[in-house]
Amino acid sequence: MKSLTVSLVIAAPLLIWATVSLAASSTEEEDLAQVYGGEEMVSIATGTKQPVGKAPAVASVVTAADIKAMGATDLDEVLETVPGLHVSRSENGYNPWYTIRGINSGYNPQVLVLINGIPTTNTFVGDRNQVWGGMPVQAISRIEVVRGPGSALYGADAFAGVINIITKTKQDIEGTEVGGRVGSFDTYDGWALHGGEWAGFDVAASLEYHTSAGQKSIIESDLQSQLDQALGTHASLAPGPVNLSRDNLDARLDLSRDHWRFRGGLQHRGNHGNGVGVAQALDPLNRFGSDRWNADLTYQNAEFAENWEVTGQLSYLNASQIVERNLTLFPPGTQLPIGANGQIDFASPVALVAFPNGYIGNPENWERHARGNLSAIYRGFEYHTLRFGAGVNYDSIYKVRVSQNFGLDPETGSPIPFMPGVPLIDVSGTASTYLPTKDRKDFFFFVQDQWQFAKDWALTGGVRYDRYSDFGETVNPRAALVWETRYDLTTKFMYGSAFRAPSFSEQYILNNPATLGNANLKPETLDTIELAFDYRPLDKLRLGLNVFNYWWKDIIRYVPDSDAPSSTAQNTGTQTGYGGELEAEWKVLDTLRLAGNYSYQKSTDTTTHQDAGYAPHHQVYLRAQWEFLPDWQFTPQAKWIIDRDRAAGDNRQAVDDYTWVDLTLRRKNIHDHFEVAFSVRNLFDVDAREPSLAGNPAAAIPNDLPLAGRSFYGEIRVSF
C-alpha cells in the first residue's frame, strides 16, 4: 500500500502538468463560458452564496444527484467522499467521528454539524447525540463542507470544519416520490417525499424509516476479558458480535411563503445498540432511544430596504437520551474491586465483589436549545459587502435520571447491596446523580467585510465575539485574500481562529469512577493558515489544491487524579498539524464523469512529540459515473485508508490499511415513473477496521473495531 502512496504523490504534479498542456488547445472564450456557468455554489463560507472556487474557504459541495449516483444510504457514506475528512467509529454505538485533517478527540466535538444552518450539537458530551443512529439521505438537497475553522461566523465547535446539511424544499421535489430498500443485516428502508402547494404555501414533506439488526462483526476480546484473566473469572461475552441494531424514523416539514419559512422535524431513534459496550465490554441486550424535535422560523428579505438584506431566525431543539433496556456496563458474573463509596476502585478497594446480574447503570438526560439571531447585509458601498449580526443561544440540560445497582443508596447512605433479585435503585435528584441540571447562555455578535479592493482581488475579514455565562468570553477573527490570478485560476490565502466550548460532562459530571468534570475549564482554541488553488483549465475539468498548518491549544483531556481512581478534565497539551488535499472533477464525456481526491496530514502531540494517532496520514478516493446506455448508470467507487499510527503509549502495531470498493447500478425512467438500483458495499469483503482507544496498561478492545463485510442492497422508487 505504501507503494501506492508514493505513486500518487509522484502522479499529482504530473497530472497538473498534463492538464496545463491540454489547456493550451482550448480557446479562452470556451473556458470563460464554462468557468462561470455550471460551478456549484456554497453559502456557509461567508453566509451568502458564492461559487465554490471563489469562496474564501476550502469548501466542497455534494448534491442530491451525487448522493443518488453513489448509492449512499446514510450521511456518513457521503461524507467519506469529501477530501481531508475521514469517518472513523466510536466504541459507543459505533457513532461517527468526523476526523478532519487529523483533528479529533473523545466524542468528536471539534466538527460543527448544521441542519439548514442550525447546530445539532448536544451539550452533554458535545457531539450530535450519544444515540445518533445515523441520518438518511433521501430528504437531503445538498451538503456543504468547509474544512478549517469557522468560529468567526458560527461560533462554538466550528473548529476543524463545518458541515451544513440542506434539506429539500418544494422546488427540489415537485410531486411525490415513494421508495423502499432491502439489504443485508435484515435492513429495511422506506421513504415518501412530497412537494407542492397548499393554501398559498410552498410545501415539502418527507418521512423516512429505517430498521436493521446491524452488522455482526466479531469482537475477539474486550475489557471484561482482561478482568477475567486477572481475576480468574469467565464473565466476558467475547468473542461476540457488536451490538448495532437500529429503528429510526425521520420526519421533516418545510413551509414557505413570501419572506417566511418554517421548518420542523423529528429524528426518532429506538432499539439502538451500544456497539462494543459503553465500558468497552460487550453488552448484547442494552438498547438506547432518543427523540430529537426541532423547529425554526426564518424571515429573509433580500430587498428589505435599498442596499439592505435582512434575516431573522428563531429555532428550538429538544433532545433526549433514554435507556430502553438496562445498560450493563460489565456482564453478569463479573467481579470488580469496589471502594467505600460502592463504586469501582482499583486503587484502594474495600472488597472484590461479584455482580450476578452484571454491573448496571442507566443514565438518561433531556436537553433543550433555543436560539435567536438577526443579521443584515449592506451593499451600499461601492467595493464593500458588509454583513453583521447578533444573537443569543440558550442551552439547558433540564432533566437527568439514573438508576443503578452500585454506589450509595441515597436513603441509607450505605452501599447498594449486590445480590440477585435486588431492584435497581433510582438515585435521580440526589447527591449520587452523575450529572446536575445546568444551563448556559451565549450572547454574540459578528461583523464581516468582503472588500473588492482591486479588479481581481478581494479581501474578506471578520470577527465574532461570544460571551458565555459559564466560562467567559472569546474572540475569533478570520481573514481571506482571494486573487483571481487568471481567468481559469483562483488563489486563496486564509487565516482563521476557532474555539470549542467545554461540554457539560467535561464541566460538571460527578460520581463517576472513571471521569470527573471541572467547572474551571477554558475552551479549546485553534489557529489555522491555508493556501489554496482552484484551477479550471478545461471547460469540463476542475482541479483543487490546498495546503494547511494548524496549532491546537488548551486541549481538554482527562488527567488521572493522584489521590483517587478517577481522572478529571483539564486544559492540557497542544497539537500541531500540516498537510494538503488534491481534488479533481472531470466530465470526460456527456455520459462519463470522474471524480477523486488525495489527502495527506501529519499531526503531532507536542507534549509527547509523537504522532497524535488514530487519523490516517493518507486518504485516496476515486469515483466514476458512467451512463453506458440510455437511462442505465454504473457508479464504481473506491477509497484507500492508509498509514494510521497509534497514540503515544499505545504499543500495538499500526492499524492495518484497507481498500474499500462499492458498486451501484441504477436503471432510471422505467415506464416514466419507476427506478431501480442495486448496490454492493465492500465488494472484496476486506477486513477493514477503525482504531479502538488506547488504554492503560492495554487497549480494552485490542483488535480494533471491525467494519461490515460485503453487503448488498436493492431499492425501488416511484415518482408521480
C-alpha positions as MATLAB code, in Angstrom:
seq = 'MKSLTVSLVIAAPLLIWATVSLAASSTEEEDLAQVYGGEEMVSIATGTKQPVGKAPAVASVVTAADIKAMGATDLDEVLETVPGLHVSRSENGYNPWYTIRGINSGYNPQVLVLINGIPTTNTFVGDRNQVWGGMPVQAISRIEVVRGPGSALYGADAFAGVINIITKTKQDIEGTEVGGRVGSFDTYDGWALHGGEWAGFDVAASLEYHTSAGQKSIIESDLQSQLDQALGTHASLAPGPVNLSRDNLDARLDLSRDHWRFRGGLQHRGNHGNGVGVAQALDPLNRFGSDRWNADLTYQNAEFAENWEVTGQLSYLNASQIVERNLTLFPPGTQLPIGANGQIDFASPVALVAFPNGYIGNPENWERHARGNLSAIYRGFEYHTLRFGAGVNYDSIYKVRVSQNFGLDPETGSPIPFMPGVPLIDVSGTASTYLPTKDRKDFFFFVQDQWQFAKDWALTGGVRYDRYSDFGETVNPRAALVWETRYDLTTKFMYGSAFRAPSFSEQYILNNPATLGNANLKPETLDTIELAFDYRPLDKLRLGLNVFNYWWKDIIRYVPDSDAPSSTAQNTGTQTGYGGELEAEWKVLDTLRLAGNYSYQKSTDTTTHQDAGYAPHHQVYLRAQWEFLPDWQFTPQAKWIIDRDRAAGDNRQAVDDYTWVDLTLRRKNIHDHFEVAFSVRNLFDVDAREPSLAGNPAAAIPNDLPLAGRSFYGEIRVSF';
ca = [
       0.000    0.000    0.000;
       2.925    2.357    0.625;
       3.956    1.950   -2.999;
       0.507    3.205   -3.987;
       1.019    6.275   -1.791;
       4.389    7.054   -3.366;
       2.906    6.649   -6.842;
       0.097    9.056   -6.032;
       2.464   11.676   -4.646;
       4.548   11.451   -7.819;
       1.474   11.432  -10.047;
      -0.086   14.570   -8.591;
       2.305   17.116  -10.167;
       2.338   15.094  -13.398;
      -1.458   15.307  -13.518;
      -1.328   19.081  -13.116;
       1.397   19.376  -15.820;
      -0.651   17.237  -18.226;
      -3.716   19.344  -17.556;
      -1.838   22.554  -18.329;
      -0.646   21.054  -21.607;
      -4.193   20.089  -22.577;
      -5.383   23.588  -21.739;
      -3.203   25.070  -24.480;
      -5.530   23.618  -27.111;
      -8.648   25.167  -25.551;
      -9.788   28.620  -26.527;
     -10.133   31.303  -23.883;
     -13.724   32.001  -24.869;
     -14.762   28.396  -24.271;
     -13.071   28.355  -20.877;
     -14.646   31.596  -19.724;
     -18.094   30.356  -20.684;
     -17.706   27.279  -18.516;
     -15.829   28.778  -15.553;
     -18.840   30.848  -14.576;
     -21.549   28.607  -15.976;
     -22.029   25.381  -14.031;
     -19.999   25.900  -10.874;
     -21.557   24.765   -7.599;
     -22.468   27.466   -5.108;
     -21.647   27.434   -1.390;
     -23.193   29.591    1.328;
     -21.532   28.585    4.617;
     -18.167   30.187    3.762;
     -19.497   33.741    4.236;
     -23.229   33.440    4.845;
     -24.003   34.426    1.235;
     -23.970   32.279   -1.888;
     -20.721   32.244   -3.847;
     -19.092   29.952   -6.415;
     -17.045   27.293   -4.614;
     -13.892   28.277   -6.486;
     -14.075   31.900   -5.344;
     -15.395   31.431   -1.809;
     -12.889   32.487    0.892;
     -12.629   28.955    2.266;
     -11.688   25.409    1.313;
     -15.135   24.051    0.564;
     -16.866   21.061   -1.033;
     -20.451   20.622   -2.191;
     -22.191   17.257   -2.593;
     -25.546   17.418   -4.371;
     -28.571   15.138   -4.200;
     -27.635   13.870   -7.670;
     -24.166   12.895   -6.397;
     -25.659   11.157   -3.365;
     -28.080    9.202   -5.518;
     -25.440    8.185   -8.050;
     -23.091    6.774   -5.403;
     -25.936    4.771   -3.863;
     -25.399    6.243   -0.399;
     -27.967    5.317    2.229;
     -26.584    7.348    5.144;
     -24.867   10.699    5.697;
     -21.601    9.027    6.750;
     -21.203    7.303    3.376;
     -21.445   10.714    1.696;
     -19.003   12.492    3.998;
     -16.359    9.808    3.472;
     -16.029   11.091   -0.127;
     -15.004   14.622    0.968;
     -11.244   15.406    0.764;
      -9.491   15.512    4.125;
     -12.473   14.054    6.011;
     -12.441   10.512    7.365;
     -15.366    8.883    9.135;
     -13.998    6.760   11.955;
     -16.029    4.995   14.650;
     -16.566    5.245   18.391;
     -16.827    2.218   20.660;
     -20.148    3.577   21.910;
     -22.779    2.633   19.330;
     -20.259    2.960   16.508;
     -21.148    6.668   16.463;
     -19.277    8.502   13.695;
     -16.130   10.505   14.352;
     -15.742   13.092   11.598;
     -11.971   13.452   11.606;
     -10.916   16.466    9.538;
      -7.188   16.985    8.905;
      -6.236   14.760   11.833;
      -8.183   16.756   14.446;
     -10.197   14.523   16.723;
     -10.783   13.644   20.365;
     -13.242   11.931   22.677;
     -16.771   12.349   21.398;
     -15.753   14.289   18.255;
     -16.952   17.759   19.369;
     -14.490   19.551   17.057;
     -16.780   19.436   13.991;
     -19.918   21.563   13.832;
     -22.825   19.865   12.044;
     -25.669   22.121   10.931;
     -29.052   21.212    9.502;
     -30.247   24.146    7.407;
     -27.703   26.352    9.141;
     -28.754   25.437   12.705;
     -26.400   23.489   15.045;
     -27.272   19.923   16.003;
     -24.737   19.913   18.860;
     -25.828   18.407   22.175;
     -24.236   19.948   25.260;
     -23.984   16.694   27.248;
     -20.758   15.481   25.593;
     -20.537   17.955   22.700;
     -21.419   15.554   19.880;
     -24.581   15.205   17.757;
     -26.193   12.926   20.381;
     -24.999    9.739   22.010;
     -27.938    7.976   20.364;
     -27.182    9.403   16.919;
     -28.178    6.354   14.880;
     -27.146    7.832   11.527;
     -29.022   10.158    9.180;
     -30.830    9.056    5.998;
     -30.251   10.934    2.750;
     -33.482   10.959    0.759;
     -34.543   14.362    2.141;
     -31.107   15.966    1.613;
     -30.811   18.511   -1.193;
     -27.090   19.225   -0.792;
     -24.272   19.055    1.741;
     -21.748   21.866    2.100;
     -18.483   21.168    3.895;
     -15.847   23.710    4.899;
     -12.532   22.275    6.069;
     -10.884   24.629    8.501;
     -12.080   26.992   11.244;
     -15.452   28.734   11.069;
     -15.943   30.271   14.521;
     -15.788   33.813   13.105;
     -19.234   33.113   11.649;
     -20.674   30.136   13.538;
     -19.132   30.352   16.984;
     -18.517   27.314   19.152;
     -17.366   23.984   17.708;
     -16.807   25.311   14.148;
     -13.289   24.115   14.841;
     -11.807   21.594   12.426;
     -14.677   22.099    9.987;
     -18.336   22.864    9.390;
     -20.873   20.531    7.743;
     -24.178   22.054    6.624;
     -26.947   19.646    5.588;
     -29.585   21.403    3.485;
     -32.902   19.600    3.229;
     -35.176   19.528    0.208;
     -37.782   22.183   -0.491;
     -40.808   22.101   -2.778;
     -38.584   23.124   -5.700;
     -36.350   20.079   -5.119;
     -39.212   17.563   -5.119;
     -42.057   18.803   -7.367;
     -44.506   15.977   -6.885;
     -44.476   12.778   -4.872;
     -41.900   10.035   -4.556;
     -42.118    6.796   -2.592;
     -39.438    4.164   -2.329;
     -38.086    1.200   -0.452;
     -34.849   -0.672    0.063;
     -33.930   -4.152    1.307;
     -30.417   -5.132    2.269;
     -28.006   -7.208    4.293;
     -28.206   -7.466    8.086;
     -32.034   -7.580    7.949;
     -32.111   -3.972    6.769;
     -35.367   -2.451    5.529;
     -35.879    1.172    4.483;
     -38.889    3.077    3.260;
     -39.482    6.720    2.384;
     -42.020    9.169    0.988;
     -41.372   12.718   -0.262;
     -43.902   15.291   -1.414;
     -43.536   18.802   -2.795;
     -46.441   21.011   -3.792;
     -48.613   23.962   -2.822;
     -51.234   24.336   -0.122;
     -53.234   27.450    0.837;
     -50.682   29.707   -0.790;
     -47.694   27.981    0.874;
     -44.926   26.027   -0.804;
     -44.847   22.686    0.997;
     -42.207   19.981    1.227;
     -42.646   16.952    3.465;
     -40.601   13.800    3.974;
     -40.895   10.619    6.005;
     -38.057    8.077    6.183;
     -37.995    4.779    8.086;
     -35.023    2.514    8.700;
     -34.711   -0.717   10.639;
     -31.721   -3.026   10.839;
     -30.308   -5.783   13.012;
     -26.886   -4.287   12.267;
     -23.712   -5.918   11.087;
     -22.404   -8.691   13.346;
     -18.626   -8.456   13.130;
     -16.892  -10.261   15.966;
     -15.028   -8.622   18.841;
     -12.372  -11.136   19.831;
     -11.534   -9.639   23.232;
     -12.860   -6.804   25.417;
     -12.208   -5.135   28.757;
     -14.002   -7.888   30.653;
     -11.618  -10.396   29.024;
      -8.750   -8.589   30.742;
     -10.578   -8.624   34.076;
     -11.261  -12.350   33.671;
      -7.596  -13.000   33.024;
      -6.545  -11.017   36.090;
      -9.180  -12.413   38.467;
      -9.706  -15.945   37.156;
     -13.354  -15.342   36.210;
     -15.185  -16.239   32.985;
     -17.764  -13.473   32.567;
     -16.713  -11.939   29.251;
     -19.066  -12.325   26.284;
     -16.154  -12.050   23.870;
     -15.671  -13.401   21.302;
     -19.048  -11.975   20.370;
     -20.758   -9.672   17.840;
     -21.067   -5.914   18.014;
     -24.491   -4.607   19.049;
     -25.698   -2.339   16.240;
     -29.452   -2.742   15.885;
     -31.450    0.341   14.811;
     -35.066    1.510   14.439;
     -35.135    5.038   13.015;
     -37.883    7.409   11.949;
     -37.088   10.781   10.364;
     -39.857   13.250    9.518;
     -39.471   16.788    8.118;
     -41.838   19.569    7.076;
     -40.935   22.733    5.150;
     -43.470   25.558    4.681;
     -42.595   28.812    2.913;
     -44.434   31.884    1.716;
     -43.030   35.220    0.601;
     -40.178   36.036    3.002;
     -41.086   33.451    5.650;
     -40.045   29.828    6.065;
     -40.960   27.346    8.785;
     -39.186   24.037    9.231;
     -39.971   21.291   11.691;
     -38.576   17.829   12.194;
     -38.296   14.688   14.293;
     -35.412   12.232   14.484;
     -36.680    9.252   16.482;
     -34.201    6.552   17.452;
     -35.149    3.305   19.164;
     -33.774   -0.206   19.675;
     -30.332    1.398   19.415;
     -27.458   -0.961   20.212;
     -24.361    0.277   22.016;
     -21.624   -1.089   19.730;
     -18.950   -2.797   21.793;
     -20.405   -1.517   25.062;
     -20.228    1.811   26.872;
     -17.498    0.440   29.154;
     -15.877   -1.429   26.211;
     -17.312   -4.705   27.490;
     -19.811   -6.434   25.204;
     -23.450   -5.859   26.118;
     -25.790   -7.502   23.562;
     -29.024   -6.722   25.425;
     -28.820   -2.970   26.055;
     -30.940   -0.647   23.920;
     -30.993    3.154   23.865;
     -33.613    5.516   22.488;
     -33.788    9.195   21.585;
     -36.252   11.762   20.268;
     -34.895   14.959   18.727;
     -37.577   17.542   17.914;
     -36.641   20.713   16.078;
     -38.469   23.775   14.760;
     -37.228   27.001   13.240;
     -38.826   30.119   11.792;
     -36.856   32.290    9.371;
     -37.603   35.695    7.883;
     -35.369   36.637    4.948;
     -35.850   39.697    2.755;
     -33.212   40.448    0.120;
     -34.889   43.804   -0.588;
     -35.755   44.918    2.940;
     -34.624   48.421    2.033;
     -32.336   49.960   -0.529;
     -28.984   48.093   -0.363;
     -30.173   46.084    2.653;
     -30.847   42.371    3.055;
     -32.175   41.266    6.442;
     -32.520   37.817    8.011;
     -34.040   36.928   11.365;
     -34.320   33.455   12.838;
     -35.731   31.652   15.857;
     -35.047   27.962   16.469;
     -35.700   25.285   19.070;
     -34.279   21.788   19.595;
     -35.289   19.272   22.246;
     -33.211   16.096   22.542;
     -33.295   13.075   24.818;
     -31.112   10.094   25.666;
     -33.064    7.287   27.312;
     -32.371    3.660   28.221;
     -34.932    1.271   26.752;
     -33.230   -1.842   28.145;
     -30.705   -1.981   31.002;
     -27.204   -0.716   30.266;
     -24.967   -3.476   31.632;
     -21.523   -1.919   31.896;
     -19.961   -5.252   32.844;
     -21.714   -8.595   32.190;
     -23.342  -10.965   34.714;
     -20.761  -12.865   36.733;
     -18.199  -10.088   36.702;
     -16.137   -9.427   39.814;
     -14.971   -5.876   40.460;
     -12.916   -4.118   43.140;
     -15.355   -1.865   44.998;
     -14.426    1.103   47.180;
     -16.124    2.562   50.234;
     -18.452    4.594   48.007;
     -19.834    1.437   46.383;
     -18.164    2.161   43.051;
     -15.247    0.644   41.156;
     -11.931    1.488   42.803;
      -8.784   -0.271   41.593;
      -6.521    1.920   43.739;
      -7.960    1.292   47.225;
     -10.766   -1.295   47.104;
     -12.655   -2.389   50.184;
     -13.666   -5.721   48.682;
     -13.756   -7.762   45.495;
     -17.480   -8.042   44.796;
     -19.358  -10.368   42.431;
     -22.255   -8.952   40.398;
     -24.513  -11.868   39.424;
     -26.783   -9.552   37.384;
     -23.942   -7.547   35.963;
     -22.773   -4.027   36.814;
     -25.770   -1.939   35.686;
     -26.212    1.817   35.367;
     -28.904    3.597   33.341;
     -28.000    7.256   32.696;
     -30.668    9.343   30.950;
     -30.904   13.042   30.177;
     -33.029   15.586   28.356;
     -31.808   18.877   26.934;
     -33.231   21.867   25.091;
     -31.683   24.548   22.914;
     -33.290   27.870   21.997;
     -31.615   30.276   19.587;
     -32.406   33.683   18.167;
     -30.395   35.867   15.827;
     -30.716   38.832   13.495;
     -28.279   39.601   10.670;
     -28.080   42.092    7.829;
     -26.106   42.567    4.622;
     -25.386   46.081    3.376;
     -24.282   46.667   -0.230;
     -24.384   50.467   -0.304;
     -20.615   50.910   -0.529;
     -19.109   50.569   -3.971;
     -16.477   47.954   -3.215;
     -17.672   46.512    0.084;
     -20.289   43.989    1.159;
     -20.845   44.236    4.902;
     -22.525   41.521    6.929;
     -23.152   41.819   10.639;
     -25.409   40.281   13.207;
     -26.085   39.419   16.824;
     -27.966   36.807   18.769;
     -28.376   34.676   21.843;
     -28.195   30.910   22.405;
     -29.658   29.131   25.409;
     -28.615   25.546   26.199;
     -30.006   23.523   29.079;
     -29.867   20.008   30.433;
     -33.181   20.252   32.244;
     -33.735   16.674   33.381;
     -31.398   13.895   34.483;
     -32.452   10.423   35.571;
     -30.349    7.444   36.607;
     -30.889    4.052   38.208;
     -28.131    1.608   39.118;
     -27.076   -1.364   41.233;
     -23.849    0.171   42.541;
     -22.831    3.241   44.511;
     -24.523    4.550   47.650;
     -28.203    4.188   48.418;
     -29.393    7.809   48.879;
     -31.875    6.763   51.594;
     -29.471    4.803   53.801;
     -26.093    6.217   52.810;
     -24.789    2.646   52.618;
     -23.523    0.808   49.536;
     -26.284   -0.672   47.389;
     -26.411   -4.465   48.038;
     -25.087   -6.610   45.201;
     -27.464   -9.565   45.345;
     -29.659  -11.339   42.779;
     -33.190  -10.005   42.615;
     -32.417   -6.667   44.262;
     -34.062   -3.960   42.099;
     -32.103   -1.064   40.654;
     -32.008    1.992   42.888;
     -33.217    5.287   41.403;
     -30.701    7.912   42.532;
     -32.118   10.744   40.376;
     -32.038   14.138   42.024;
     -29.710   13.022   44.820;
     -26.041   13.533   45.541;
     -25.394   10.242   43.702;
     -26.677   11.556   40.343;
     -24.000   11.535   37.651;
     -24.851   14.996   36.286;
     -26.694   18.007   37.744;
     -29.194   20.002   35.696;
     -27.416   23.012   34.207;
     -27.913   25.755   31.667;
     -25.693   28.027   29.594;
     -26.283   31.341   27.819;
     -24.215   32.705   24.951;
     -24.570   36.301   23.716;
     -22.723   37.030   20.486;
     -22.215   39.497   17.679;
     -20.159   39.366   14.488;
     -19.102   41.593   11.615;
     -17.695   40.698    8.202;
     -16.494   42.770    5.256;
     -15.947   41.489    1.725;
     -13.786   44.170    0.121;
     -13.154   44.126   -3.649;
     -10.155   46.436   -3.406;
      -8.879   45.762   -6.945;
     -10.218   44.242  -10.132;
      -9.065   40.679   -9.398;
      -8.503   40.935   -5.658;
     -10.938   40.502   -2.759;
     -10.241   40.579    0.959;
     -12.728   39.029    3.377;
     -12.237   39.883    7.013;
     -14.414   39.192   10.001;
     -14.561   38.710   13.742;
     -17.060   37.232   16.192;
     -17.379   37.923   19.904;
     -19.062   35.398   22.229;
     -19.761   35.811   25.922;
     -20.761   32.656   27.804;
     -22.424   32.595   31.191;
     -20.200   29.768   32.463;
     -16.673   30.136   31.039;
     -16.434   33.743   29.873;
     -15.701   35.415   26.565;
     -13.867   34.528   23.377;
     -12.972   36.468   20.227;
     -12.332   34.763   16.903;
     -11.107   36.608   13.796;
     -10.649   35.456   10.206;
      -9.104   36.855    7.031;
      -9.024   35.560    3.460;
      -7.324   37.068    0.426;
      -8.757   35.789   -2.875;
      -6.860   36.551   -6.097;
      -8.309   35.715   -9.495;
      -4.848   35.003  -10.819;
      -6.096   34.166  -14.310;
      -9.467   33.598  -15.871;
      -9.089   29.884  -15.043;
      -7.104   30.055  -11.795;
      -8.030   31.399   -8.340;
      -5.522   31.660   -5.493;
      -6.560   31.977   -1.846;
      -4.579   32.708    1.299;
      -6.533   32.326    4.541;
      -6.199   32.609    8.303;
      -8.831   31.634   10.859;
      -9.254   31.231   14.593;
     -11.736   28.866   16.261;
     -12.856   27.633   19.679;
     -14.522   24.538   21.075;
     -16.732   25.023   24.135;
     -16.366   22.567   27.040;
     -19.257   20.105   27.170;
     -21.433   19.829   30.266;
     -19.977   16.399   31.037;
     -16.447   17.857   30.935;
     -17.530   20.630   33.290;
     -19.994   19.016   35.667;
     -20.043   15.198   35.600;
     -19.596   13.641   39.057;
     -19.934   10.362   40.932;
     -18.242    8.622   38.048;
     -15.484    6.121   38.872;
     -13.725    6.934   35.583;
     -14.108   10.656   34.824;
     -14.967   13.845   36.693;
     -15.852   17.321   35.450;
     -14.063   20.608   36.017;
     -16.104   23.816   36.164;
     -12.968   25.913   35.589;
     -12.260   24.669   32.078;
     -11.458   27.086   29.272;
     -12.431   26.481   25.647;
     -10.029   24.756   23.276;
      -8.563   27.087   20.612;
      -7.278   26.597   17.074;
      -5.332   28.798   14.654;
      -5.055   27.738   11.012;
      -3.375   29.143    7.919;
      -4.225   27.837    4.433;
      -3.107   28.336    0.848;
      -5.499   27.073   -1.829;
      -5.743   26.984   -5.622;
      -8.814   26.414   -7.783;
      -7.839   25.663  -11.390;
     -10.249   25.091  -14.300;
      -8.057   24.631  -17.378;
     -10.774   22.980  -19.465;
     -14.453   23.639  -19.668;
     -15.180   20.265  -18.054;
     -12.231   19.872  -15.705;
     -11.662   21.301  -12.234;
      -8.580   20.843  -10.079;
      -8.221   21.953   -6.475;
      -5.129   22.004   -4.300;
      -4.670   23.321   -0.773;
      -2.067   23.143    1.966;
      -2.634   23.946    5.636;
      -0.938   24.300    9.001;
      -2.735   24.446   12.361;
      -1.995   24.958   16.052;
      -4.445   23.399   18.533;
      -4.134   24.634   22.137;
      -5.729   24.082   25.558;
      -6.905   20.610   24.556;
      -9.383   19.220   27.078;
      -8.218   15.832   28.319;
      -8.897   13.682   31.363;
      -5.863   13.666   33.666;
      -5.515   10.900   36.336;
      -6.080   12.144   39.881;
      -3.247   11.458   42.309;
      -5.472   10.613   45.286;
      -8.414    8.847   43.604;
      -9.166    6.209   40.939;
     -10.757    8.848   38.694;
      -9.490   11.291   36.063;
     -10.515   14.953   35.926;
     -10.972   17.094   32.815;
      -8.155   19.617   32.355;
      -6.901   22.017   29.698;
      -3.612   20.366   28.901;
      -1.445   19.763   25.875;
      -1.229   21.081   22.341;
      -1.249   19.544   18.886;
       0.144   20.822   15.610;
      -0.560   19.593   12.124;
       0.077   20.228    8.477;
      -0.878   18.655    5.167;
      -2.630   19.123    1.876;
      -5.520   17.974   -0.293;
      -5.698   17.487   -4.048;
      -9.047   17.003   -5.783;
     -10.239   16.672   -9.359;
     -13.545   16.529  -11.218;
     -13.590   15.773  -14.941;
     -16.584   15.385  -17.210;
     -14.824   13.249  -19.797;
     -17.937   12.729  -21.929;
     -21.581   13.640  -21.622;
     -22.044   10.108  -20.285;
     -18.899    9.780  -18.144;
     -17.804   11.788  -15.125;
     -14.724   11.107  -12.992;
     -14.039   12.473   -9.508;
     -11.308   11.835   -6.994;
      -9.142   13.263   -4.269;
      -5.980   12.611   -2.309;
      -5.373   13.915    1.230;
      -2.297   13.960    3.433;
      -1.956   15.084    7.037;
       0.651   14.825    9.763;
      -0.395   15.703   13.311;
       1.908   15.781   16.328;
       1.134   15.814   20.035;
       3.666   18.387   21.227;
       3.613   17.015   24.795;
       4.916   13.590   23.766;
       6.470   14.700   20.425;
       4.782   11.688   18.832;
       2.109   11.289   16.203;
      -1.349   12.164   17.561;
      -2.631    8.815   16.288;
      -5.986    7.475   15.107;
      -6.297    9.503   11.866;
      -4.980    8.241    8.501;
      -1.967   10.061    7.075;
      -3.130    9.324    3.527;
      -6.599    9.035    2.020;
      -7.487    8.386   -1.609;
     -10.953    8.412   -3.135;
     -11.988    7.704   -6.748;
     -15.443    7.573   -8.347;
     -16.757    7.145  -11.889;
     -20.324    7.857  -13.014;
     -20.938    6.160  -16.365;
     -24.215    6.170  -18.274;
     -23.252    3.263  -20.502;
     -26.723    3.017  -22.055;
     -29.636    5.452  -22.045;
     -31.100    5.524  -18.507;
     -28.521    2.990  -17.247;
     -25.940    4.362  -14.805;
     -22.997    2.456  -13.313;
     -21.047    4.015  -10.429;
     -17.980    2.272   -9.013;
     -16.100    3.986   -6.198;
     -13.054    3.109   -4.132;
     -11.296    4.545   -1.097;
      -7.906    3.782    0.377;
      -7.263    4.464    4.085;
      -3.516    4.414    4.600;
      -0.978    4.710    7.418;
      -2.645    5.172   10.824;
      -0.298    5.439   13.786;
      -1.130    4.685   17.400;
      -1.298    7.398   20.043;
       1.564    7.813   22.500;
       1.743    4.939   24.985;
      -0.177    2.536   22.752;
       2.318   -0.211   21.883;
       0.122   -2.088   19.426;
       1.184   -2.350   15.821;
      -0.092    0.351   13.474;
      -3.672   -0.077   12.276;
      -3.826   -2.008    9.008;
      -4.529   -0.110    5.791;
      -7.606   -1.038    3.815;
      -9.128   -0.624    0.368;
     -12.900   -0.357    0.188;
     -14.812   -0.735   -3.092;
     -18.529   -0.110   -3.704;
     -20.593   -0.581   -6.867;
     -24.014    0.841   -7.737;
     -26.065    0.026  -10.828;
     -29.147    2.176  -11.476;
     -31.912    1.917  -14.077;
     -33.971    5.118  -14.448;
     -37.206    6.031  -16.236;
     -38.822    2.609  -16.333;
     -42.239    3.414  -17.777;
     -41.505    7.082  -16.897;
     -42.179    6.614  -13.174;
     -40.097    3.723  -11.840;
     -36.440    3.467  -10.952;
     -34.454    0.568   -9.525;
     -30.936    0.256   -8.169;
     -28.628   -2.416   -6.835;
     -25.543   -1.758   -4.692;
     -22.668   -3.771   -3.280;
     -20.696   -2.435   -0.307;
     -17.175   -3.656    0.450;
     -17.111   -5.635   -2.789;
     -13.959   -7.599   -1.931;
     -15.057   -8.333    1.663;
     -11.898   -6.830    3.185;
     -11.307   -6.988    6.928;
     -11.445   -3.217    7.461;
     -11.043   -1.851   10.992;
     -11.103    1.509   12.713;
      -8.785    2.127   15.678;
     -10.014    1.471   19.196;
      -8.926    3.714   22.047;
      -5.585    3.289   23.721;
      -5.682    2.034   27.304;
      -3.590    1.676   30.423;
      -1.935   -0.791   30.638;
      -3.548   -2.121   27.423;
      -6.319   -1.242   24.993;
      -9.708   -2.556   26.103;
     -10.515   -3.668   22.538;
      -7.069   -4.825   21.398;
      -8.032   -5.850   17.848;
      -9.779   -2.583   16.934;
     -13.322   -2.040   15.659;
     -14.306   -4.232   12.677;
     -16.413   -2.694    9.921;
     -19.091   -4.546    7.980;
     -18.140   -7.221    5.475;
     -19.575   -7.487    1.984;
     -23.217   -6.384    1.879;
     -25.944   -5.968   -0.730;
     -28.835   -3.527   -1.177;
     -31.668   -3.305   -3.679;
     -34.082   -0.387   -3.981;
     -37.076    0.760   -5.983;
     -38.623    4.224   -6.182;
     -41.736    5.561   -7.867;
     -42.383    9.196   -8.813;
     -45.721   10.680   -9.762;
];
